[in-house]
Amino acid sequence: LYDTFGDKHALYAESLHRYASEADAWLKDLTTPAASPLAHLKATFMSVVDGVCTDTKGCMLMNAAVERGDTDPTVAECVHEGRARMERAFTALVRLAQGAGEVSKSVSASGAARTLVTLLWGMRAMARTEPERSWLKSVVDHTVTSLAS
């Protein structure tokens, strides 16, 4: 492996980049038009809740951000790129919900997207120590209700 990647850090960085790029399929699904974009958002977050309650290891990208994001420029760049892709996907989804009349046009789509990215990573972090489904579900319910027109 080291002949291919050079050292342990290069192997880790390549693994992190691959993980982040594989998440793009999830992001594409997130922005696939649905009859109700807000219901699609809720279903997406509920699938995250189900996932984090059964696998408390968390998200490799979020874990990298917490563990190495402030000390490793390669990790910081990958985390930034992954977060930016998530933010664009959530912005697109909020705009779809606005177009469907489910979210007020007065809501900043980019601001809501940043909140949703933070919620997603926060839920994954919380689940590492407290994977209580009912608690996480209440957070999702509140968030969706807050966005609804």
Tab-separated table of N, CA and C in Angstrom:
chain	number	residue	atom	x	y	z
A	1	LEU	N	0.815	-1.206	0.000
A	1	LEU	CA	0.000	0.000	0.000
A	1	LEU	C	0.853	1.261	0.000
A	2	TYR	N	1.907	1.259	0.806
A	2	TYR	CA	2.736	2.461	0.878
A	2	TYR	C	3.469	2.713	-0.426
A	3	ASP	N	3.727	1.649	-1.233
A	3	ASP	CA	4.342	1.853	-2.546
A	3	ASP	C	3.405	2.670	-3.441
A	4	THR	N	2.106	2.452	-3.284
A	4	THR	CA	1.126	3.160	-4.095
A	4	THR	C	0.856	4.563	-3.580
A	5	PHE	N	0.693	4.696	-2.256
A	5	PHE	CA	0.278	5.974	-1.681
A	5	PHE	C	1.420	6.775	-1.062
A	6	GLY	N	2.540	6.172	-0.796
A	6	GLY	CA	3.678	6.899	-0.255
A	6	GLY	C	3.826	6.769	1.241
A	7	ASP	N	2.777	7.082	1.987
A	7	ASP	CA	2.844	6.987	3.445
A	7	ASP	C	1.426	6.884	4.013
A	8	LYS	N	1.355	6.747	5.312
A	8	LYS	CA	0.068	6.562	5.987
A	8	LYS	C	-0.847	7.780	5.789
A	9	HIS	N	-0.273	8.970	5.837
A	9	HIS	CA	-1.072	10.187	5.679
A	9	HIS	C	-1.683	10.258	4.277
A	10	ALA	N	-0.902	9.930	3.252
A	10	ALA	CA	-1.412	9.961	1.883
A	10	ALA	C	-2.528	8.928	1.702
A	11	LEU	N	-2.386	7.772	2.310
A	11	LEU	CA	-3.419	6.745	2.256
A	11	LEU	C	-4.701	7.237	2.935
A	12	TYR	N	-4.548	7.857	4.101
A	12	TYR	CA	-5.705	8.409	4.826
A	12	TYR	C	-6.380	9.491	3.982
A	13	ALA	N	-5.592	10.389	3.403
A	13	ALA	CA	-6.154	11.480	2.600
A	13	ALA	C	-6.915	10.935	1.396
A	14	GLU	N	-6.367	9.935	0.732
A	14	GLU	CA	-7.047	9.338	-0.420
A	14	GLU	C	-8.343	8.657	0.024
A	15	SER	N	-8.316	7.982	1.164
A	15	SER	CA	-9.529	7.337	1.692
A	15	SER	C	-10.595	8.378	2.006
A	16	LEU	N	-10.179	9.487	2.583
A	16	LEU	CA	-11.118	10.555	2.926
A	16	LEU	C	-11.722	11.171	1.664
A	17	HIS	N	-10.902	11.419	0.661
A	17	HIS	CA	-11.411	11.969	-0.601
A	17	HIS	C	-12.383	10.992	-1.262
A	18	ARG	N	-12.057	9.715	-1.234
A	18	ARG	CA	-12.943	8.710	-1.833
A	18	ARG	C	-14.277	8.655	-1.079
A	19	TYR	N	-14.217	8.672	0.257
A	19	TYR	CA	-15.434	8.670	1.073
A	19	TYR	C	-16.304	9.867	0.713
A	20	ALA	N	-15.677	11.042	0.632
A	20	ALA	CA	-16.425	12.268	0.326
A	20	ALA	C	-17.044	12.199	-1.063
A	21	SER	N	-16.329	11.668	-2.034
A	21	SER	CA	-16.883	11.604	-3.388
A	21	SER	C	-17.999	10.564	-3.483
A	22	GLU	N	-17.926	9.492	-2.700
A	22	GLU	CA	-19.012	8.504	-2.693
A	22	GLU	C	-20.276	9.069	-2.060
A	23	ALA	N	-20.117	10.054	-1.210
A	23	ALA	CA	-21.277	10.708	-0.603
A	23	ALA	C	-22.049	11.523	-1.639
A	24	ASP	N	-21.424	11.803	-2.768
A	24	ASP	CA	-22.097	12.574	-3.804
A	24	ASP	C	-23.354	11.876	-4.314
A	25	ALA	N	-23.388	10.554	-4.296
A	25	ALA	CA	-24.591	9.824	-4.715
A	25	ALA	C	-25.741	10.146	-3.763
A	26	TRP	N	-25.430	10.229	-2.479
A	26	TRP	CA	-26.442	10.591	-1.474
A	26	TRP	C	-26.937	12.008	-1.737
A	27	LEU	N	-26.019	12.904	-2.073
A	27	LEU	CA	-26.404	14.291	-2.336
A	27	LEU	C	-27.252	14.408	-3.597
A	28	LYS	N	-26.936	13.595	-4.602
A	28	LYS	CA	-27.737	13.616	-5.832
A	28	LYS	C	-29.156	13.165	-5.525
A	29	ASP	N	-29.296	12.130	-4.719
A	29	ASP	CA	-30.624	11.655	-4.329
A	29	ASP	C	-31.367	12.727	-3.543
A	30	LEU	N	-30.636	13.473	-2.746
A	30	LEU	CA	-31.236	14.532	-1.932
A	30	LEU	C	-31.940	15.562	-2.797
A	31	THR	N	-31.365	15.864	-3.944
A	31	THR	CA	-31.928	16.918	-4.789
A	31	THR	C	-32.768	16.378	-5.939
A	32	THR	N	-33.048	15.073	-5.928
A	32	THR	CA	-33.941	14.506	-6.931
A	32	THR	C	-35.349	15.012	-6.651
A	33	PRO	N	-35.992	15.597	-7.651
A	33	PRO	CA	-37.330	16.156	-7.408
A	33	PRO	C	-38.283	15.117	-6.809
A	34	ALA	N	-39.056	15.567	-5.864
A	34	ALA	CA	-40.053	14.720	-5.204
A	34	ALA	C	-41.371	15.484	-5.174
A	35	ALA	N	-42.463	14.760	-5.001
A	35	ALA	CA	-43.774	15.415	-4.935
A	35	ALA	C	-43.790	16.462	-3.828
A	36	SER	N	-43.153	16.138	-2.724
A	36	SER	CA	-43.057	17.074	-1.607
A	36	SER	C	-41.588	17.176	-1.186
A	37	PRO	N	-40.906	18.244	-1.592
A	37	PRO	CA	-39.504	18.387	-1.207
A	37	PRO	C	-39.300	18.385	0.312
A	38	LEU	N	-40.233	18.972	1.044
A	38	LEU	CA	-40.087	19.010	2.503
A	38	LEU	C	-40.241	17.610	3.103
A	39	ALA	N	-41.162	16.831	2.586
A	39	ALA	CA	-41.307	15.444	3.045
A	39	ALA	C	-40.057	14.640	2.679
A	40	HIS	N	-39.484	14.924	1.516
A	40	HIS	CA	-38.250	14.265	1.092
A	40	HIS	C	-37.111	14.627	2.051
A	41	LEU	N	-37.047	15.898	2.438
A	41	LEU	CA	-36.032	16.332	3.407
A	41	LEU	C	-36.200	15.589	4.728
A	42	LYS	N	-37.439	15.508	5.201
A	42	LYS	CA	-37.688	14.811	6.466
A	42	LYS	C	-37.317	13.338	6.355
A	43	ALA	N	-37.698	12.701	5.266
A	43	ALA	CA	-37.373	11.282	5.074
A	43	ALA	C	-35.860	11.076	5.023
A	44	THR	N	-35.158	12.010	4.391
A	44	THR	CA	-33.703	11.930	4.322
A	44	THR	C	-33.095	12.009	5.714
A	45	PHE	N	-33.548	12.962	6.500
A	45	PHE	CA	-33.013	13.096	7.858
A	45	PHE	C	-33.409	11.915	8.732
A	46	MET	N	-34.600	11.373	8.530
A	46	MET	CA	-34.997	10.204	9.321
A	46	MET	C	-34.147	8.989	8.954
A	47	SER	N	-33.731	8.885	7.699
A	47	SER	CA	-32.831	7.778	7.341
A	47	SER	C	-31.473	7.974	7.998
A	48	VAL	N	-31.055	9.223	8.155
A	48	VAL	CA	-29.813	9.502	8.885
A	48	VAL	C	-29.978	9.106	10.350
A	49	VAL	N	-31.115	9.453	10.942
A	49	VAL	CA	-31.391	9.078	12.336
A	49	VAL	C	-31.314	7.563	12.487
A	50	ASP	N	-31.974	6.849	11.594
A	50	ASP	CA	-31.938	5.381	11.658
A	50	ASP	C	-30.505	4.875	11.541
A	51	GLY	N	-29.747	5.469	10.638
A	51	GLY	CA	-28.355	5.053	10.440
A	51	GLY	C	-27.471	5.317	11.638
A	52	VAL	N	-27.584	6.515	12.209
A	52	VAL	CA	-26.695	6.848	13.330
A	52	VAL	C	-27.070	6.104	14.602
A	53	CYS	N	-28.314	5.679	14.687
A	53	CYS	CA	-28.723	4.936	15.878
A	53	CYS	C	-28.259	3.478	15.833
A	54	THR	N	-27.922	3.000	14.652
A	54	THR	CA	-27.439	1.629	14.543
A	54	THR	C	-25.932	1.553	14.338
A	55	ASP	N	-25.334	2.643	13.835
A	55	ASP	CA	-23.884	2.682	13.608
A	55	ASP	C	-23.348	3.962	14.226
A	56	THR	N	-22.850	3.866	15.438
A	56	THR	CA	-22.427	5.057	16.172
A	56	THR	C	-20.985	5.485	15.872
A	57	LYS	N	-20.368	4.876	14.872
A	57	LYS	CA	-19.016	5.303	14.495
A	57	LYS	C	-19.038	6.674	13.845
A	58	GLY	N	-20.157	7.021	13.268
A	58	GLY	CA	-20.304	8.337	12.673
A	58	GLY	C	-19.852	8.409	11.234
A	59	CYS	N	-19.747	9.607	10.756
A	59	CYS	CA	-19.386	9.929	9.386
A	59	CYS	C	-17.885	10.202	9.320
A	60	MET	N	-17.203	9.563	8.386
A	60	MET	CA	-15.753	9.730	8.282
A	60	MET	C	-15.369	11.194	8.068
A	61	LEU	N	-16.153	11.907	7.263
A	61	LEU	CA	-15.849	13.308	6.988
A	61	LEU	C	-16.017	14.162	8.247
A	62	MET	N	-17.109	13.940	8.967
A	62	MET	CA	-17.351	14.688	10.202
A	62	MET	C	-16.294	14.335	11.240
A	63	ASN	N	-15.958	13.057	11.351
A	63	ASN	CA	-14.933	12.642	12.306
A	63	ASN	C	-13.589	13.270	11.960
A	64	ALA	N	-13.255	13.312	10.670
A	64	ALA	CA	-11.997	13.930	10.236
A	64	ALA	C	-11.980	15.417	10.585
A	65	ALA	N	-13.121	16.076	10.406
A	65	ALA	CA	-13.206	17.505	10.730
A	65	ALA	C	-12.915	17.747	12.206
A	66	VAL	N	-13.505	16.923	13.054
A	66	VAL	CA	-13.337	17.083	14.498
A	66	VAL	C	-11.928	16.705	14.951
A	67	GLU	N	-11.418	15.614	14.408
A	67	GLU	CA	-10.140	15.087	14.886
A	67	GLU	C	-8.919	15.760	14.274
A	68	ARG	N	-9.001	16.175	12.993
A	68	ARG	CA	-7.797	16.678	12.319
A	68	ARG	C	-8.004	17.949	11.524
A	69	GLY	N	-9.230	18.437	11.462
A	69	GLY	CA	-9.543	19.570	10.602
A	69	GLY	C	-8.792	20.844	10.899
A	70	ASP	N	-8.409	21.034	12.145
A	70	ASP	CA	-7.706	22.274	12.495
A	70	ASP	C	-6.189	22.134	12.447
A	71	THR	N	-5.674	20.924	12.211
A	71	THR	CA	-4.226	20.723	12.216
A	71	THR	C	-3.678	20.152	10.914
A	72	ASP	N	-4.542	19.683	10.037
A	72	ASP	CA	-4.093	19.031	8.811
A	72	ASP	C	-4.729	19.732	7.614
A	73	PRO	N	-3.950	20.486	6.857
A	73	PRO	CA	-4.517	21.226	5.726
A	73	PRO	C	-5.192	20.347	4.676
A	74	THR	N	-4.686	19.152	4.457
A	74	THR	CA	-5.297	18.242	3.485
A	74	THR	C	-6.685	17.832	3.947
A	75	VAL	N	-6.811	17.495	5.221
A	75	VAL	CA	-8.107	17.123	5.791
A	75	VAL	C	-9.039	18.329	5.762
A	76	ALA	N	-8.536	19.494	6.149
A	76	ALA	CA	-9.364	20.705	6.172
A	76	ALA	C	-9.933	21.004	4.788
A	77	GLU	N	-9.120	20.832	3.750
A	77	GLU	CA	-9.579	21.089	2.384
A	77	GLU	C	-10.664	20.092	1.978
A	78	CYS	N	-10.469	18.838	2.280
A	78	CYS	CA	-11.450	17.812	1.941
A	78	CYS	C	-12.764	18.042	2.690
A	79	VAL	N	-12.669	18.374	3.955
A	79	VAL	CA	-13.861	18.652	4.762
A	79	VAL	C	-14.601	19.862	4.196
A	80	HIS	N	-13.843	20.906	3.863
A	80	HIS	CA	-14.448	22.112	3.301
A	80	HIS	C	-15.188	21.792	2.001
A	81	GLU	N	-14.548	21.025	1.112
A	81	GLU	CA	-15.181	20.661	-0.157
A	81	GLU	C	-16.443	19.830	0.071
A	82	GLY	N	-16.379	18.879	0.992
A	82	GLY	CA	-17.546	18.048	1.295
A	82	GLY	C	-18.682	18.858	1.882
A	83	ARG	N	-18.350	19.760	2.804
A	83	ARG	CA	-19.375	20.618	3.407
A	83	ARG	C	-19.988	21.531	2.356
A	84	ALA	N	-19.174	22.053	1.463
A	84	ALA	CA	-19.687	22.946	0.419
A	84	ALA	C	-20.640	22.193	-0.520
A	85	ARG	N	-20.314	20.948	-0.856
A	85	ARG	CA	-21.213	20.152	-1.705
A	85	ARG	C	-22.537	19.896	-0.985
A	86	MET	N	-22.473	19.591	0.300
A	86	MET	CA	-23.706	19.379	1.070
A	86	MET	C	-24.534	20.657	1.108
A	87	GLU	N	-23.864	21.767	1.325
A	87	GLU	CA	-24.571	23.047	1.397
A	87	GLU	C	-25.266	23.351	0.067
A	88	ARG	N	-24.600	23.105	-1.043
A	88	ARG	CA	-25.232	23.336	-2.350
A	88	ARG	C	-26.452	22.425	-2.537
A	89	ALA	N	-26.332	21.172	-2.124
A	89	ALA	CA	-27.453	20.242	-2.274
A	89	ALA	C	-28.638	20.670	-1.408
A	90	PHE	N	-28.369	21.045	-0.160
A	90	PHE	CA	-29.462	21.493	0.712
A	90	PHE	C	-30.066	22.809	0.209
A	91	THR	N	-29.239	23.694	-0.338
A	91	THR	CA	-29.759	24.943	-0.906
A	91	THR	C	-30.721	24.619	-2.046
A	92	ALA	N	-30.323	23.701	-2.915
A	92	ALA	CA	-31.189	23.305	-4.028
A	92	ALA	C	-32.495	22.705	-3.519
A	93	LEU	N	-32.420	21.882	-2.488
A	93	LEU	CA	-33.629	21.256	-1.950
A	93	LEU	C	-34.552	22.305	-1.323
A	94	VAL	N	-34.000	23.245	-0.592
A	94	VAL	CA	-34.830	24.305	0.003
A	94	VAL	C	-35.488	25.125	-1.108
A	95	ARG	N	-34.754	25.397	-2.167
A	95	ARG	CA	-35.344	26.152	-3.292
A	95	ARG	C	-36.473	25.355	-3.953
A	96	LEU	N	-36.293	24.034	-4.070
A	96	LEU	CA	-37.383	23.202	-4.588
A	96	LEU	C	-38.608	23.302	-3.678
A	97	ALA	N	-38.385	23.268	-2.374
A	97	ALA	CA	-39.489	23.383	-1.413
A	97	ALA	C	-40.142	24.762	-1.507
A	98	GLN	N	-39.341	25.788	-1.746
A	98	GLN	CA	-39.911	27.125	-1.927
A	98	GLN	C	-40.763	27.170	-3.190
A	99	GLY	N	-40.274	26.556	-4.254
A	99	GLY	CA	-41.028	26.513	-5.506
A	99	GLY	C	-42.336	25.754	-5.374
A	100	ALA	N	-42.357	24.770	-4.480
A	100	ALA	CA	-43.576	23.981	-4.240
A	100	ALA	C	-44.504	24.651	-3.226
A	101	GLY	N	-44.082	25.804	-2.703
A	101	GLY	CA	-44.903	26.518	-1.729
A	101	GLY	C	-44.839	25.926	-0.330
A	102	GLU	N	-43.868	25.069	-0.061
A	102	GLU	CA	-43.751	24.426	1.252
A	102	GLU	C	-42.874	25.222	2.213
A	103	VAL	N	-42.006	26.050	1.678
A	103	VAL	CA	-41.131	26.897	2.475
A	103	VAL	C	-41.287	28.310	1.939
A	104	SER	N	-41.427	29.264	2.830
A	104	SER	CA	-41.608	30.656	2.438
A	104	SER	C	-40.408	31.152	1.632
A	105	LYS	N	-40.686	31.958	0.630
A	105	LYS	CA	-39.606	32.544	-0.167
A	105	LYS	C	-38.806	33.557	0.651
A	106	SER	N	-39.332	33.954	1.798
A	106	SER	CA	-38.587	34.886	2.655
A	106	SER	C	-37.461	34.181	3.421
A	107	VAL	N	-37.486	32.856	3.434
A	107	VAL	CA	-36.428	32.077	4.092
A	107	VAL	C	-35.207	32.074	3.179
A	108	SER	N	-34.057	32.390	3.728
A	108	SER	CA	-32.818	32.331	2.968
A	108	SER	C	-32.474	30.863	2.705
A	109	ALA	N	-32.468	30.478	1.426
A	109	ALA	CA	-32.177	29.081	1.084
A	109	ALA	C	-30.766	28.705	1.519
A	110	SER	N	-29.811	29.608	1.322
A	110	SER	CA	-28.432	29.293	1.717
A	110	SER	C	-28.290	29.259	3.237
A	111	GLY	N	-28.984	30.138	3.938
A	111	GLY	CA	-28.941	30.119	5.407
A	111	GLY	C	-29.570	28.850	5.963
A	112	ALA	N	-30.703	28.446	5.376
A	112	ALA	CA	-31.351	27.200	5.802
A	112	ALA	C	-30.443	26.014	5.505
A	113	ALA	N	-29.770	26.050	4.358
A	113	ALA	CA	-28.866	24.958	3.996
A	113	ALA	C	-27.726	24.837	5.002
A	114	ARG	N	-27.161	25.955	5.413
A	114	ARG	CA	-26.082	25.913	6.413
A	114	ARG	C	-26.591	25.322	7.727
A	115	THR	N	-27.809	25.683	8.081
A	115	THR	CA	-28.414	25.128	9.298
A	115	THR	C	-28.584	23.625	9.159
A	116	LEU	N	-29.021	23.164	7.988
A	116	LEU	CA	-29.239	21.733	7.769
A	116	LEU	C	-27.929	20.949	7.780
A	117	VAL	N	-26.865	21.521	7.211
A	117	VAL	CA	-25.550	20.862	7.266
A	117	VAL	C	-25.099	20.744	8.719
A	118	THR	N	-25.260	21.824	9.464
A	118	THR	CA	-24.864	21.821	10.876
A	118	THR	C	-25.700	20.816	11.660
A	119	LEU	N	-26.993	20.762	11.367
A	119	LEU	CA	-27.864	19.788	12.016
A	119	LEU	C	-27.419	18.365	11.700
A	120	LEU	N	-27.138	18.107	10.431
A	120	LEU	CA	-26.713	16.769	10.012
A	120	LEU	C	-25.457	16.344	10.757
A	121	TRP	N	-24.447	17.187	10.761
A	121	TRP	CA	-23.190	16.837	11.435
A	121	TRP	C	-23.376	16.796	12.953
A	122	GLY	N	-24.197	17.684	13.478
A	122	GLY	CA	-24.458	17.673	14.923
A	122	GLY	C	-25.170	16.406	15.360
A	123	MET	N	-26.137	15.962	14.555
A	123	MET	CA	-26.836	14.715	14.887
A	123	MET	C	-25.862	13.540	14.869
A	124	ARG	N	-24.986	13.531	13.883
A	124	ARG	CA	-24.010	12.443	13.799
A	124	ARG	C	-23.048	12.476	14.979
A	125	ALA	N	-22.675	13.657	15.421
A	125	ALA	CA	-21.783	13.771	16.581
A	125	ALA	C	-22.512	13.345	17.857
A	126	MET	N	-23.744	13.812	18.027
A	126	MET	CA	-24.521	13.454	19.220
A	126	MET	C	-24.754	11.952	19.310
A	127	ALA	N	-24.997	11.341	18.183
A	127	ALA	CA	-25.303	9.910	18.163
A	127	ALA	C	-24.113	9.056	18.585
A	128	ARG	N	-22.928	9.622	18.543
A	128	ARG	CA	-21.757	8.844	18.965
A	128	ARG	C	-21.817	8.557	20.459
A	129	THR	N	-22.455	9.427	21.227
A	129	THR	CA	-22.538	9.207	22.667
A	129	THR	C	-23.970	8.980	23.151
A	130	GLU	N	-24.949	9.507	22.418
A	130	GLU	CA	-26.352	9.388	22.824
A	130	GLU	C	-27.227	9.055	21.628
A	131	PRO	N	-27.173	7.847	21.121
A	131	PRO	CA	-27.967	7.509	19.934
A	131	PRO	C	-29.431	7.232	20.266
A	132	GLU	N	-30.090	8.223	20.859
A	132	GLU	CA	-31.487	8.053	21.258
A	132	GLU	C	-32.391	8.502	20.114
A	133	ARG	N	-33.036	7.542	19.479
A	133	ARG	CA	-33.834	7.808	18.287
A	133	ARG	C	-34.929	8.845	18.536
A	134	SER	N	-35.658	8.750	19.620
A	134	SER	CA	-36.771	9.674	19.860
A	134	SER	C	-36.276	11.113	20.010
A	135	TRP	N	-35.134	11.284	20.629
A	135	TRP	CA	-34.565	12.620	20.799
A	135	TRP	C	-34.165	13.202	19.440
A	136	LEU	N	-33.470	12.390	18.630
A	136	LEU	CA	-33.042	12.850	17.306
A	136	LEU	C	-34.245	13.095	16.398
A	137	LYS	N	-35.255	12.244	16.494
A	137	LYS	CA	-36.466	12.435	15.692
A	137	LYS	C	-37.146	13.746	16.045
A	138	SER	N	-37.163	14.103	17.328
A	138	SER	CA	-37.793	15.365	17.723
A	138	SER	C	-37.047	16.561	17.131
A	139	VAL	N	-35.729	16.447	16.999
A	139	VAL	CA	-34.938	17.510	16.379
A	139	VAL	C	-35.321	17.642	14.906
A	140	VAL	N	-35.450	16.525	14.220
A	140	VAL	CA	-35.838	16.545	12.804
A	140	VAL	C	-37.240	17.134	12.660
A	141	ASP	N	-38.175	16.682	13.486
A	141	ASP	CA	-39.548	17.187	13.426
A	141	ASP	C	-39.582	18.706	13.622
A	142	HIS	N	-38.864	19.187	14.604
A	142	HIS	CA	-38.823	20.627	14.886
A	142	HIS	C	-38.224	21.398	13.701
A	143	THR	N	-37.172	20.875	13.140
A	143	THR	CA	-36.511	21.538	12.024
A	143	THR	C	-37.442	21.649	10.816
A	144	VAL	N	-38.101	20.558	10.460
A	144	VAL	CA	-39.002	20.558	9.321
A	144	VAL	C	-40.180	21.489	9.579
A	145	THR	N	-40.731	21.464	10.785
A	145	THR	CA	-41.832	22.346	11.133
A	145	THR	C	-41.398	23.814	11.045
A	146	SER	N	-40.191	24.103	11.473
A	146	SER	CA	-39.665	25.467	11.434
A	146	SER	C	-39.514	25.976	10.006
A	147	LEU	N	-39.177	25.075	9.086
A	147	LEU	CA	-38.998	25.478	7.687
A	147	LEU	C	-40.336	25.654	6.962
A	148	ALA	N	-41.333	24.889	7.374
A	148	ALA	CA	-42.619	24.886	6.652
A	148	ALA	C	-43.280	26.252	6.685
A	149	SER	N	-43.889	26.581	5.576
A	149	SER	CA	-44.621	27.867	5.463
A	149	SER	C	-45.859	27.856	6.322
